[in-house]
Coordinates of C-alpha atoms in Angstrom, one line a residue:
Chain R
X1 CA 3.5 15.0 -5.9
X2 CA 4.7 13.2 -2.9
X3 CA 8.0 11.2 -3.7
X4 CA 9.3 8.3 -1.4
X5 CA 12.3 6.4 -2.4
X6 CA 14.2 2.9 -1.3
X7 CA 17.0 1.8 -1.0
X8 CA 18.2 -0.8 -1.6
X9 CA 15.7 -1.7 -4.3
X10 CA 17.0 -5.4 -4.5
X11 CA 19.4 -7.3 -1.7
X12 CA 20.3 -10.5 -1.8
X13 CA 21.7 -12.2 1.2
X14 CA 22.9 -15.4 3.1
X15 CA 21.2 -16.9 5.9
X16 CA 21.8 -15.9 9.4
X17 CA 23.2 -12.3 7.9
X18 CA 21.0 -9.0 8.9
X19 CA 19.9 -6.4 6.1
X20 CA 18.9 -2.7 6.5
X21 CA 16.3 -0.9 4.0
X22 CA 15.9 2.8 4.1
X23 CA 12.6 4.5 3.4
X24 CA 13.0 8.5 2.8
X25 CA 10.2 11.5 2.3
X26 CA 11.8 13.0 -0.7
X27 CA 9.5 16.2 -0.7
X28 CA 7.6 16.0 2.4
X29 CA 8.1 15.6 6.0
X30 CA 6.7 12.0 7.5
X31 CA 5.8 12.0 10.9
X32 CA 4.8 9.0 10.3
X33 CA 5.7 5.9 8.2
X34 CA 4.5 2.6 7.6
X35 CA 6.4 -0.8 6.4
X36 CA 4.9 -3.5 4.4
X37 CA 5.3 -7.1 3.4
X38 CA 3.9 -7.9 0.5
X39 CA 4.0 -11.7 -1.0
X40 CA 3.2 -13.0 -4.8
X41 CA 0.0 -12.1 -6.1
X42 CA -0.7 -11.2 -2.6
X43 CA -2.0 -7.7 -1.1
X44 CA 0.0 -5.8 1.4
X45 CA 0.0 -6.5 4.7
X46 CA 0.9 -4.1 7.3
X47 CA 3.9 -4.9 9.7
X48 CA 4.5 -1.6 11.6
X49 CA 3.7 1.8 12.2
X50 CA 7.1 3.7 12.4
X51 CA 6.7 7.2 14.4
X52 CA 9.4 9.7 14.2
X53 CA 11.4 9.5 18.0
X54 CA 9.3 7.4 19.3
X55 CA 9.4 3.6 19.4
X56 CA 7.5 1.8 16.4
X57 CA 4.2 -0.1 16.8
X58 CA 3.9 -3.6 15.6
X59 CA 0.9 -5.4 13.9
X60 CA 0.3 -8.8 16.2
X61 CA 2.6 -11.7 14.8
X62 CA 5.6 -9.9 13.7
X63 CA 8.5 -10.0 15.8
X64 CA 9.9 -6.7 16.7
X65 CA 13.3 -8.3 17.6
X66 CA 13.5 -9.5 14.3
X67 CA 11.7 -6.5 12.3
X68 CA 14.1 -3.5 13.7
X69 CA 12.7 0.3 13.2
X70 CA 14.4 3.3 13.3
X71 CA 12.5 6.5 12.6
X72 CA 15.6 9.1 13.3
X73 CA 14.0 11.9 11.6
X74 CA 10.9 13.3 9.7
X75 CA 12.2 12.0 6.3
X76 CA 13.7 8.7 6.9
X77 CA 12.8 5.4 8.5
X78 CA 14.9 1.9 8.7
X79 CA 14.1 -1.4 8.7
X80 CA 16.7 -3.9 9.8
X81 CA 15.9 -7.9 8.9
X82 CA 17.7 -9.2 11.7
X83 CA 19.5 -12.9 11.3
X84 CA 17.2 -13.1 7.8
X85 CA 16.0 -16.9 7.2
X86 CA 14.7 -17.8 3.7
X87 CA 11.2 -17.2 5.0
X88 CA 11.7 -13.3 4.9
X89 CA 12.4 -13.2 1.3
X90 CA 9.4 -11.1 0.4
X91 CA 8.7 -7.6 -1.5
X92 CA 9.4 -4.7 1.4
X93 CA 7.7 -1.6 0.9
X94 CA 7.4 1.7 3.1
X95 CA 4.8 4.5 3.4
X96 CA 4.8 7.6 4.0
X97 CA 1.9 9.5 5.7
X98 CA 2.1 13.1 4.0
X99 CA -1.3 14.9 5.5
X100 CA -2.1 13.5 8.6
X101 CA -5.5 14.9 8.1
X102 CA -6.0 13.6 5.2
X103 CA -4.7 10.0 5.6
X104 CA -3.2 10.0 2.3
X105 CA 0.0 7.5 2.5
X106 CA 2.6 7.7 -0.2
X107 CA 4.5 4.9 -0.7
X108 CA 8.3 4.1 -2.1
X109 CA 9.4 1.6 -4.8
X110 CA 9.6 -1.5 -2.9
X111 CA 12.6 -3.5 -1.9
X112 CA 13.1 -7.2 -2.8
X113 CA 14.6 -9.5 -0.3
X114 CA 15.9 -12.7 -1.7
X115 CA 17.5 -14.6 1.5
X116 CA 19.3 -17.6 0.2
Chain E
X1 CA -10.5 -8.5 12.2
X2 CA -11.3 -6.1 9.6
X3 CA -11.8 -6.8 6.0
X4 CA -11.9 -5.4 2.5
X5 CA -13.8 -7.8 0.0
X6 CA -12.7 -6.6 -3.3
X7 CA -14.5 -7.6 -6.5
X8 CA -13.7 -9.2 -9.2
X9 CA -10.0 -10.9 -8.6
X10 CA -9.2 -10.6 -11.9
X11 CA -10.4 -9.2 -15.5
X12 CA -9.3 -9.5 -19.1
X13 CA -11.1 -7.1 -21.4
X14 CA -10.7 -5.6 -24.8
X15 CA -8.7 -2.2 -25.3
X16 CA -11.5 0.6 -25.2
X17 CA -13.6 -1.2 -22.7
X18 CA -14.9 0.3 -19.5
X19 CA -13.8 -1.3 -16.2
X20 CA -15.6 -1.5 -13.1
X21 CA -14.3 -3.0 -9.8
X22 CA -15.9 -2.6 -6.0
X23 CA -14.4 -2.7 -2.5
X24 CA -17.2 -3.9 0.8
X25 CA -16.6 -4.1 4.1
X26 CA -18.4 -4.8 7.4
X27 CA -16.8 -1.7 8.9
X28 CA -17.3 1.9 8.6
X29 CA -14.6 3.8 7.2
X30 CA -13.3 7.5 7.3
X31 CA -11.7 7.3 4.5
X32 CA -11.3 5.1 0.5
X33 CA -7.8 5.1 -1.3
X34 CA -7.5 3.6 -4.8
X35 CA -4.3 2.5 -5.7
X36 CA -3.3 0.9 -8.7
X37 CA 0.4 -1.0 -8.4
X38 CA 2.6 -2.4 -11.4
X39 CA 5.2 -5.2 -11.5
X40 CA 8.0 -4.4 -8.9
X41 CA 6.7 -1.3 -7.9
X42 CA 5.1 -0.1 -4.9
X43 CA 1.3 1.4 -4.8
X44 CA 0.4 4.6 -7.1
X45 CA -2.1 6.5 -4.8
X46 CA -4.9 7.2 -7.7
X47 CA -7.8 8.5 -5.8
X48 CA -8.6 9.2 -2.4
X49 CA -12.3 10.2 -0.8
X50 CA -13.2 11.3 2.1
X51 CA -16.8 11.8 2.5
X52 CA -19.8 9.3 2.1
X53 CA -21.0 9.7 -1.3
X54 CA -18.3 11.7 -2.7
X55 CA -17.8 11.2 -6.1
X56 CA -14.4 12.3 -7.5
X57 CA -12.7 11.8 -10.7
X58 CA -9.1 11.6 -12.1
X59 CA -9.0 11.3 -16.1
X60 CA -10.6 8.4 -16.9
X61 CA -10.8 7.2 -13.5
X62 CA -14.0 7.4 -11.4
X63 CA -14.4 6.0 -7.6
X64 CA -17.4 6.6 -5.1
X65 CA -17.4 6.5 -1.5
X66 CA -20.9 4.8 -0.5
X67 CA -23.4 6.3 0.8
X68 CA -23.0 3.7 4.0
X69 CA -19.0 4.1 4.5
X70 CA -18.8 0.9 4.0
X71 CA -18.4 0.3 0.5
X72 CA -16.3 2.0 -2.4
X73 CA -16.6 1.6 -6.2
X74 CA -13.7 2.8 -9.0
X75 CA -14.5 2.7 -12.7
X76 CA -12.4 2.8 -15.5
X77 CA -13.4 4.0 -19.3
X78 CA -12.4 3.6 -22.5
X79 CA -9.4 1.4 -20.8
X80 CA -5.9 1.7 -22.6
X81 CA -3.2 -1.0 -22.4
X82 CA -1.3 1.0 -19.8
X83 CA -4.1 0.6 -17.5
X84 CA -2.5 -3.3 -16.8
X85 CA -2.0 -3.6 -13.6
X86 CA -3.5 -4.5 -10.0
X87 CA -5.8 -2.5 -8.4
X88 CA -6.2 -1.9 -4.8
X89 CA -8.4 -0.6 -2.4
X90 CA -7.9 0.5 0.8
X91 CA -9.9 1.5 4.1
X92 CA -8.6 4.1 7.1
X93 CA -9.9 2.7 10.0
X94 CA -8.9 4.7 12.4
X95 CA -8.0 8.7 11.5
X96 CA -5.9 8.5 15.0
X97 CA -3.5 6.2 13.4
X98 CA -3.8 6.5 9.7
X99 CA -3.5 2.7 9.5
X100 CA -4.9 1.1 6.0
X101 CA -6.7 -2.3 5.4
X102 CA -6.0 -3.0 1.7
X103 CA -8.4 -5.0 -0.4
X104 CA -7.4 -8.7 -2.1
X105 CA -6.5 -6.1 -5.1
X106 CA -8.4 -6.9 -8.8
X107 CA -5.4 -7.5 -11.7
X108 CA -6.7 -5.7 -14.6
X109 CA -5.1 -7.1 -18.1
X110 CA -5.9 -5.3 -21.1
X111 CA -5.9 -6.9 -24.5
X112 CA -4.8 -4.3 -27.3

C-alpha cells in the first residue's frame, strides 16, 4: 500500500508562536502533495496544492503568508502555521498523490493543532 | 463552485444490515474515490473508479461510477461493527491538477 506519515500527530501551542508539520511518502515518491483542514464533524477542505521545487498553490481565502509550504523533495512536504491564533486550531492533514494518472491521493494520520 | 451532495448524513443500523450511501454533483468528473475515515485519523482510500459505469468491488464494499459522471454510489453488506465510521466521497475535477472535492461525508454507526 501507499504509507504517508505526520508528524507531529498532536502540538499544542501559545498564541503568537509558529508550528511546523511534516508530511512524508513513506513508500512512494510524491510529486505532489496536498494539505487539508478539516473542522468537527466537518469534511475536508482543501488549502493547498504543494509541488515538489516549485512554489505551492493556494485555494482562495487561505493566506499563504500564514500557511507556509515547503515541498523540498519527492517524499516530504512542510507546513508552517505562522504566528498561530486560536482560530487555526483545527485537524491538519496531508496527501500524497501516488499515480498521477490515476489520481489516487494517499493521505497521512492527521495532525491536531490546539493553539491556546 | 463545485459541489458533492452526499446522501444520507448519517445512519444507525443493526449489525448484519446492508448500507447504501450516494454522492451527486452538477459537474462531470474523471474520477470517484471512496474513503472511509475514523476518529483522529486521516482518510482510508477504499475504492477508486475511473470510468462511467464501472463497477468495482472491495470485500464487502461495492461503489458505481454513473453512467452520467456525475454521480457515484458505495454499498455496504452484511455491515460489521468495525464498519463505524464516516464515509466520504470524493470528485477529481480536473486530471491536470489531481485536486479532490470531498462530499459532506455520511457517519455510519453500527449497532452490534
Amino acid at each position: 500500500g501507499a504509507v504517508v506519515s505526520q508528524h507531529p500527530s498532536w502540538v499544542i501551542c501559545k498564541s503568537g508562536t509558529s508550528v511546523k508539520i511534516e508530511c512524508r511518502s513513506l513508500d512512494f515518491q510524491a510529486t505532489t502533495m496536498f494539505w487539508y483542514r478539516q473542522f468537527p464533524k466537518q469534511s475536508l477542505m482543501l488549502m493547498a496544492t504543494s509541488n515538489e521545487g516549485s512554489k505551492a498553490t493556494y485555494e482562495q481565502g487561505v493566506e499563504k503568508d500564514k500557511f507556509l509550504i515547503n515541498h523540498a523533495s519527492l517524499t516530504l512536504s512542510t507546513l508552517t502555521v505562522t504566528s498561530a491564533h486560536p482560530e487555526d486550531s483545527s485537524f491538519y492533514i496531508c496527501s500524497g498523490l501516488r499515480d498521477s494518472q490515476y489520481n489516487e491521493q494517499f493521505f497521512g494520520p492527521g495532525t491536531r493543532l490546539t493553539v491556546l | 463552485g463545485q459541489q458533492l451532495n452526499q446522501s444520507p448524513q448519517s445512519m444507525f443500523i443493526q449489525e448484519g444490515e446492508d448500507v447504501s450511501m450516494n454522492c451527486t454533483s452538477s459537474s462531470i468528473f474523471n474520477t470517484w474515490l471512496w474513503y472511509k475515515q475514523e476518529p483522529g485519523e486521516g482518510p482510508v482510500l477504499l475504492i477508486a473508479l475511473y470510468k462511467a459505469g464501472e463497477l468495482t468491488s472491495n470485500g464487502r464494499l461495492t461503489a458505481q461510477f454513473g453512467i452520467t459522471r456525475k454521480d457515484s454510489f458505495l454499498n455496504i453488506s452484511a455491515s460489521i461493527p468495525s464498519d463505524v465510521g464516516i464515509y466520504f466521497c470524493a470528485g477529481v475535477l480536473s486530471s491536470n491538477t489531481g485536486k479532490l472535492i470531498f462530499g459532506q461525508g455520511t457517519t455510519l454507526q453500527v449497532k452490534p
